[in-house]
Short mmCIF file of C-alpha atoms and ligand atoms in Angstrom, two decimals:
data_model
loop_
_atom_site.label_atom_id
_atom_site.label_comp_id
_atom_site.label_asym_id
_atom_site.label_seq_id
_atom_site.Cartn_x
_atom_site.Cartn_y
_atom_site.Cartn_z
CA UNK A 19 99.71 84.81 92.67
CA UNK A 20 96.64 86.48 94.60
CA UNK A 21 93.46 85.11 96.02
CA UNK A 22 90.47 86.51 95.56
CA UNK A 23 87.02 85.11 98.19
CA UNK A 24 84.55 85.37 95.95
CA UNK A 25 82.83 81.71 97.10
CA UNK A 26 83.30 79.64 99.94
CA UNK A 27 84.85 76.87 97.37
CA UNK A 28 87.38 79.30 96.96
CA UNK A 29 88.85 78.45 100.11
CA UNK A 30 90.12 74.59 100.73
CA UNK A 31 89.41 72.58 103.99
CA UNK A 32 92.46 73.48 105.81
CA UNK A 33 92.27 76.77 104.43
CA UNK A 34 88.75 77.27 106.18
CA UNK A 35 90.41 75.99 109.54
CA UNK A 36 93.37 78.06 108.88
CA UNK A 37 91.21 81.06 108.60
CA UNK A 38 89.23 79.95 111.71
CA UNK A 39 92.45 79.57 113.65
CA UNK A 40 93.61 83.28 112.90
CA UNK A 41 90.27 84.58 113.83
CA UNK A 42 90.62 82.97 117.26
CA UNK A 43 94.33 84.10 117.27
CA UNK A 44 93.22 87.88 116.63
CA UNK A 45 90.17 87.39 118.79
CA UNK A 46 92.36 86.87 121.91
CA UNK A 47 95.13 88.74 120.90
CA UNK A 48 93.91 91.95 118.52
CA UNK A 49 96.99 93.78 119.94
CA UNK A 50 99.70 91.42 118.23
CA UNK A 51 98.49 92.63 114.50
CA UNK A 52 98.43 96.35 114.62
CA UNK A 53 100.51 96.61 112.05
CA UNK A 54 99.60 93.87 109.95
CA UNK A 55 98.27 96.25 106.81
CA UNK A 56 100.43 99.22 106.76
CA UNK A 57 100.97 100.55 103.44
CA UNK A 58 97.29 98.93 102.25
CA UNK A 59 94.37 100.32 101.15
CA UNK A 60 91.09 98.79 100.63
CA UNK A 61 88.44 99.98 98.33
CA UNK A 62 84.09 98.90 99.42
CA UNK A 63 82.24 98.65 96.12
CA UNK A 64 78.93 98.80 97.89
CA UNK A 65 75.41 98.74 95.69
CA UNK A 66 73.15 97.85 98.92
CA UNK A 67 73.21 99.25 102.64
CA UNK A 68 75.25 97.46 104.77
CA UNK A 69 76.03 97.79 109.15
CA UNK A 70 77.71 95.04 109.88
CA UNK A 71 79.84 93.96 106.75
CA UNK A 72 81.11 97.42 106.02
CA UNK A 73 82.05 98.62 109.78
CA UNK A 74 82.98 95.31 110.48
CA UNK A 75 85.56 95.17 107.65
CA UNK A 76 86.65 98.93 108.11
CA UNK A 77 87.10 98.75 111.75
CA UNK A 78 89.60 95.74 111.19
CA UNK A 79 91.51 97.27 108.26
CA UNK A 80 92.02 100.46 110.59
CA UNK A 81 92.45 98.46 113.68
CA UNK A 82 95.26 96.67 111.64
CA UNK A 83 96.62 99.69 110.25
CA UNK A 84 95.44 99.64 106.70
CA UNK A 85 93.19 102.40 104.92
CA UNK A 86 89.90 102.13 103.49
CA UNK A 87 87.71 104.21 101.21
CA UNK A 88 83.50 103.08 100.85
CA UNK A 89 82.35 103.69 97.60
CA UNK A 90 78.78 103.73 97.40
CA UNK A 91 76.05 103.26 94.66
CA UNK A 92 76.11 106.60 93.99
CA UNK A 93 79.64 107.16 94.06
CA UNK A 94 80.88 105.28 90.98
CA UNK A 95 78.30 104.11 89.61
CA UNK A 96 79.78 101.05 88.99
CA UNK A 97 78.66 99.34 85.47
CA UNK A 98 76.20 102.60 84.55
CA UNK A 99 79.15 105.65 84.49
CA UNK A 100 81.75 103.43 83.61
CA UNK A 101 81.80 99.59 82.52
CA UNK A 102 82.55 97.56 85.30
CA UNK A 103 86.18 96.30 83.90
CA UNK A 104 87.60 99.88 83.58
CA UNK A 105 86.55 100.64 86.83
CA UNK A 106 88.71 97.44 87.99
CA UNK A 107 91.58 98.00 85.99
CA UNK A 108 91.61 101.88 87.02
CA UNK A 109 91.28 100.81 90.88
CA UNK A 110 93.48 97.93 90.54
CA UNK A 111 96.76 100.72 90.37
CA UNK A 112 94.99 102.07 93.33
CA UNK A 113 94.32 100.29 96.17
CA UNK A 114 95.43 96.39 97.54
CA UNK A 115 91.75 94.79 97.23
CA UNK A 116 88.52 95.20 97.70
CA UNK A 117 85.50 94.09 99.38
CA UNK A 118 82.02 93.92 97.32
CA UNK A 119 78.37 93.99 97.78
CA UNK A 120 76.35 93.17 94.74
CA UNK A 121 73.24 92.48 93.31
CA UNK A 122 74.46 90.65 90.92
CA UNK A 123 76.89 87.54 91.56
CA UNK A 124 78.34 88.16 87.94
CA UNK A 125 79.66 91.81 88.64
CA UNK A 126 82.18 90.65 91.13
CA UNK A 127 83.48 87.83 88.89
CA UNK A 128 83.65 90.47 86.18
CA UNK A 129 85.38 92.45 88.36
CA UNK A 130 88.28 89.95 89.64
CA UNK A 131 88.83 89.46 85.99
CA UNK A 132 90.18 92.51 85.46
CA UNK A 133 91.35 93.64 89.03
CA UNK A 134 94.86 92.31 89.57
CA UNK A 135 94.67 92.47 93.22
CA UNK A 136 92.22 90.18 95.80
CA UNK A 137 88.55 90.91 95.45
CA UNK A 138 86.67 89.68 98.82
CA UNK A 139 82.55 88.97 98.29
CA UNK A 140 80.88 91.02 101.32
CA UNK A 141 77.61 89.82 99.59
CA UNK A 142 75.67 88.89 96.49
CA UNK A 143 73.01 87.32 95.20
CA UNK A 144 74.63 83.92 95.17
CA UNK A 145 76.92 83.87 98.14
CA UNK A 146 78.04 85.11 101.38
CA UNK A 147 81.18 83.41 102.24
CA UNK A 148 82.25 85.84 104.92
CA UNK A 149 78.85 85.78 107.30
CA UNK A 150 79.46 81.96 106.73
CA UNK A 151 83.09 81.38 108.17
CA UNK A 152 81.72 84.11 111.08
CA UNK A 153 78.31 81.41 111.51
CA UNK A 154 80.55 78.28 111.55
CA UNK A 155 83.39 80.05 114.27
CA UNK A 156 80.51 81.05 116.34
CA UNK A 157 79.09 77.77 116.34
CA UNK A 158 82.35 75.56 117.02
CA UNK A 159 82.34 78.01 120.15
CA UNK A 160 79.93 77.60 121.40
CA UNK A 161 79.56 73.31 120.73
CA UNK A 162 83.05 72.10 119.58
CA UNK A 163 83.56 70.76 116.20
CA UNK A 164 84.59 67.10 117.31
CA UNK A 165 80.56 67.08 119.22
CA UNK A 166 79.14 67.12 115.08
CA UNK A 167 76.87 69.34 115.99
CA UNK A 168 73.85 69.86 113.58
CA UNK A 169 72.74 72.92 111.83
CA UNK A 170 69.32 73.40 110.63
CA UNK A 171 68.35 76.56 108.77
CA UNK A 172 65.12 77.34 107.97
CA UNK A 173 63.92 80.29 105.49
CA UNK A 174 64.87 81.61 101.95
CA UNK A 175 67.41 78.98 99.68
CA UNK A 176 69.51 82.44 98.73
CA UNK A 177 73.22 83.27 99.42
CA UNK A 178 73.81 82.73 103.41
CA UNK A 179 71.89 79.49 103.14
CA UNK A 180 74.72 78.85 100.05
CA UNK A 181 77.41 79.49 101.92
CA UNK A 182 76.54 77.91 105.14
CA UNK A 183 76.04 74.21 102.95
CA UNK A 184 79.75 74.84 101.00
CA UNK A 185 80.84 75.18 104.57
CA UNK A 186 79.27 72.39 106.12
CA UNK A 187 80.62 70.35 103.25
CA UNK A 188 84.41 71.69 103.29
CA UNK A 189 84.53 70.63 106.85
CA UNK A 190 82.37 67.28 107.14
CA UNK A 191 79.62 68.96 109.16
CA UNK A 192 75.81 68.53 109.31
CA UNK A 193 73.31 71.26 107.95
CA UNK A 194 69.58 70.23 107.23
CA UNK A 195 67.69 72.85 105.86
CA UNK A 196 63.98 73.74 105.01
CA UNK A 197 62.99 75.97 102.49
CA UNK A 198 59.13 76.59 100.91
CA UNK A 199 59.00 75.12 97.66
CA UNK A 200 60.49 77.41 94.54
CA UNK A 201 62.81 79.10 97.21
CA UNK A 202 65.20 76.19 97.51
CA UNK A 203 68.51 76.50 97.17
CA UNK A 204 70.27 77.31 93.54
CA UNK A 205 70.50 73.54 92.22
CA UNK A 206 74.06 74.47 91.07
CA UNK A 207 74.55 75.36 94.74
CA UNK A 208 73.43 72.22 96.22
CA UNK A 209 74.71 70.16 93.73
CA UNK A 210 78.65 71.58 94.24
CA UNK A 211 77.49 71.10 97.82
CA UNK A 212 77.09 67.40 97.73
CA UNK A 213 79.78 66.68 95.62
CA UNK A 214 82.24 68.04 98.13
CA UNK A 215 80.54 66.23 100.90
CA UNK A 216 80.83 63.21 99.87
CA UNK A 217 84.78 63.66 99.75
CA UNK A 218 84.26 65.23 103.50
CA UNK A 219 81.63 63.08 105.34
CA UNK A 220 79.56 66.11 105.29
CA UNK A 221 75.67 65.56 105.47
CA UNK A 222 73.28 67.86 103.84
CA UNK A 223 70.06 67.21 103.72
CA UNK A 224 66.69 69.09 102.61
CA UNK A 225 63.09 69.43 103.79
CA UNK A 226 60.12 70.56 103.04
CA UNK A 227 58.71 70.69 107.18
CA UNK A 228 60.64 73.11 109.02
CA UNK A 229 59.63 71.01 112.39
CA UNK A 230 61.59 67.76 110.24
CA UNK A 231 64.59 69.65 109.58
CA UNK A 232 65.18 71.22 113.25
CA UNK A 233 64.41 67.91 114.53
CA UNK A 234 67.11 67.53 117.33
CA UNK A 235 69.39 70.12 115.53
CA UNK A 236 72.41 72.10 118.24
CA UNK A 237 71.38 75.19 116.50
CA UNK A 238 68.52 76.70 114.78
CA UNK A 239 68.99 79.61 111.41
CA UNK A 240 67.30 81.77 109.81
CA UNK A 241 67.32 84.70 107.75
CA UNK A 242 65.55 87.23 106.27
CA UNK A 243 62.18 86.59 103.86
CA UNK A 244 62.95 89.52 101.86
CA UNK A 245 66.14 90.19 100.60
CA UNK A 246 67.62 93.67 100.04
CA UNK A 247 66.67 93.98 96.24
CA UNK A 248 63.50 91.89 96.33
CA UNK A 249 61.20 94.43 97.97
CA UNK A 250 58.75 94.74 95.35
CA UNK A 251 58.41 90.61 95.80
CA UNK A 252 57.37 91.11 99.93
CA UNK A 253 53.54 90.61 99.75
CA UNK A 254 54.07 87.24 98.02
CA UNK A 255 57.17 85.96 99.93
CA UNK A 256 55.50 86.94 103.24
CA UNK A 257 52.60 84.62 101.90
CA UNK A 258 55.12 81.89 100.66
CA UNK A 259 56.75 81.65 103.87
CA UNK A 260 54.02 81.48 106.11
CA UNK A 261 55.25 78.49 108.68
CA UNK A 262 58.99 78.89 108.22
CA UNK A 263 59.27 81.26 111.33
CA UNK A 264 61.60 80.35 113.58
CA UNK A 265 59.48 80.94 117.40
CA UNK A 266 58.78 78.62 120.76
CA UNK A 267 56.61 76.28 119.36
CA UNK A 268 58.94 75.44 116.11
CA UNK A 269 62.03 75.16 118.89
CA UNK A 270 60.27 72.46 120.78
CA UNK A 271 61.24 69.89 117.53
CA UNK A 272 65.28 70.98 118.20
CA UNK A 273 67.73 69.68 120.96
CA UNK A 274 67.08 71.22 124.39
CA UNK A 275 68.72 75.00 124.82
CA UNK A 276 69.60 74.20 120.89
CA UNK A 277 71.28 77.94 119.86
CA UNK A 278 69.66 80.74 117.75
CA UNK A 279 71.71 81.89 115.36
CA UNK A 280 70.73 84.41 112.68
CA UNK A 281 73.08 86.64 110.56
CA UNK A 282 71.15 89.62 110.59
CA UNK A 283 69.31 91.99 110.25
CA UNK A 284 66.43 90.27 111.45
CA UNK A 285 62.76 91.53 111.08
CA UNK A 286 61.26 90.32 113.96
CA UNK A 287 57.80 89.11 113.74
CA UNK A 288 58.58 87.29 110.66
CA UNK A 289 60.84 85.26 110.47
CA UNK A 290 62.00 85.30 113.73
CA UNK A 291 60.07 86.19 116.99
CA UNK A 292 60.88 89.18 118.77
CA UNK A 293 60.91 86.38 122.35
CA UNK A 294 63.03 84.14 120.37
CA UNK A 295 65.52 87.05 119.46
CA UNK A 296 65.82 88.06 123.02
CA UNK A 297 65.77 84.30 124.58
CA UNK A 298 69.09 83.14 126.24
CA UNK A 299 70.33 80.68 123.55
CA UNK A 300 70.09 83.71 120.62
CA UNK A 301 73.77 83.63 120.02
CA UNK A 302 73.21 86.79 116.96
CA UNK A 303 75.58 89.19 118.69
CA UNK A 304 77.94 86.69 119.10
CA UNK A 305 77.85 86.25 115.12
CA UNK A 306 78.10 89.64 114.36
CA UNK A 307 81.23 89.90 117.02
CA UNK A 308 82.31 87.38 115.24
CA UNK A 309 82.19 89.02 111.34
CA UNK A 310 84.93 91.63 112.88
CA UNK A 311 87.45 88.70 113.92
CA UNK A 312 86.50 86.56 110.62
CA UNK A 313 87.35 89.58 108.15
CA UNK A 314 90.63 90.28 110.34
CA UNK A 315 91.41 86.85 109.44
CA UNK A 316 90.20 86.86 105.85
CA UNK A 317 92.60 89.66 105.35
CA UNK A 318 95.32 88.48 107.22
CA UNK A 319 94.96 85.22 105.03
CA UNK A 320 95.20 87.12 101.76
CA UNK A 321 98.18 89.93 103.17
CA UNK A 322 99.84 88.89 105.91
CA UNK A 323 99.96 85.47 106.77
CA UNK A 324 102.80 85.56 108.90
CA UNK A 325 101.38 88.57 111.15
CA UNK A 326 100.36 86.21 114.36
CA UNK A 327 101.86 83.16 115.29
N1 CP B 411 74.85 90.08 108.09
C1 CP B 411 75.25 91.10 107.31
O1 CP B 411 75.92 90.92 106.28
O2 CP B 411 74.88 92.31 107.77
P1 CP B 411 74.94 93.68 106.96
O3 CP B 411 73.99 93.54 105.82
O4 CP B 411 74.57 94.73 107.95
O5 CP B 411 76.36 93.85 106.45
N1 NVA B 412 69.69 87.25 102.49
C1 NVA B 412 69.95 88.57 103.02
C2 NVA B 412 71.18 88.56 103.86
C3 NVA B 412 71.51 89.86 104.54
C4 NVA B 412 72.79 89.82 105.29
C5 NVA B 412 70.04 89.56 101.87
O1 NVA B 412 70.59 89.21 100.83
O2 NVA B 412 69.54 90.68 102.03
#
């Protein structure tokens, strides 16, 4: 039986540290699985641009020995040339799995369905499970797991904010978050969120201040105001957001040195100062390092478990 990562509640507890324990293995160690994918090849179903997802993923596959061919928007047109379960059950005799970027949540779903292979989430409009496992190994780096520290994100309630909470609550951790009202997170979301928490120990917890929810937090988020796909919506989410950037002033609430983390790209200037960005305690680069290791691990979870010891 395959697995597919299509949500972060895909994945157990211990199947969240056992993905975080390869990624530290193949961090340290990249040499040991060179091999680890021969023979597979990976398709990217990608409807929006992508830098780090997409090279991240691809320069792991090859580093591991694996193939991989991106498939763009324009190239199959997934859903408008052909419906999207043809296209599955077509590439499904083709290739070992495939990582997708969507607009739509439901066209990945759609797409497992009918692919008999794994089918890995590289971003939709619900979730982003694999910028989340990257955010929570950077963070237990940087402040181990057994110091609790807490998370507090402030911006949009959209799919990295998602993911981030189902981690916190697979692993008992603390995330506060503020959002402006009507861009909280999906209710669904938050409500599968607390249910697992309170099986975990996890605390999640919602504000409406920004300056309440970074109160004494280990590390500040953010993310973008405007999401790829809601451009036409940027005059009025630039107005909705006004006071959820993340700058000096709004830092002076969190825990001294408290880290920066963002999973990027980040449009400096709003929701995120360009000082901020460049201060000492902006771990973002660390994050992104971090995708490349995470994905090596995602895939070694779903091929080759037995590839590092
Ligand atoms: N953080 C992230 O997913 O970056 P890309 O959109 O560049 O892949
Ligand atoms: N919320 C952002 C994340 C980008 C990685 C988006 O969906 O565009």
């Amino acid at each position: 039986m395959f697995k597919s990562l299509i949500s972060i509640n895909d994945l157990s507890t211990e199947e969240i540290r056992k993905i975080m324990e390869l990624a530290a293995k193949v961090k340290a160690r990249p040499q040991e699985v060179r091999d680890a994918l021969e023979g597979h090849i990976f398709g990217f179903i990608f409807e929006k641009p992508s830098t780090r997802t997409w090279v991240s993923f691809q320069a792991g596959i090859y580093s591991m020995g694996g193939g991989a061919i991106y498939l763009g928007p324009e190239d199959i047109k997934l859903g408008i040339r052909e419906e999207v379960r043809d296209v599955a059950r077509v590439l499904s005799r083709y290739l070992s799995g495939v990582v997708m970027r969507t607009f739509s949540h439901w066209t990945i779903t759609e797409f497992q369905d009918y692919f008999e292979k794994p089918v890995i989430n590289g971003l939709s409009d619900l979730e982003h499970p694999c910028q989340a496992l990257a955010d929570y190994m950077t963070l237990y780096e940087k402040i181990p797991a057994d110091k609790d520290p807490v998370l507090a994100f402030v911006g949009d309630g959209n799919n990295v904010l998602h993911s981030l909470m189902l981690v916190a609550a697979k692993l008992g951790a603390k995330i506060h978050y503020a959002t402006p009202k009507k861009y909280e997170p999906k209710p669904k979301l938050l409500a599968l969120a607390r249910q697992i928490a309170k099986k975990t120990g996890a605390v999640i917890e919602g504000f409406s201040d920004p300056a309440e929810a970074v109160k004494d937090a280990d590390a500040v988020y953010t993310d973008v105001w405007v999401s790829m796909g809601e451009e036409a919506m940027r005059q009025k989410k630039l107005k909705d957001f006004k006071g959820m950037q993340v700058n000096k002033e709004l830092l002076k609430n969190a825990k001294k040195d408290a880290l920066v983390m963002h999973c990027l790209p980040a449009h400096r200037g709003e929701e995120i100062t360009n000082d901020v960005m460049e201060s000492k305690n902006c771990v973002v680069f660390d994050e992104a390092e971090n995708r490349l290791h995470i994905q090596k691990a995602i895939l070694l979870y779903l091929f080759n478990q037995g590839a590092i010891q």
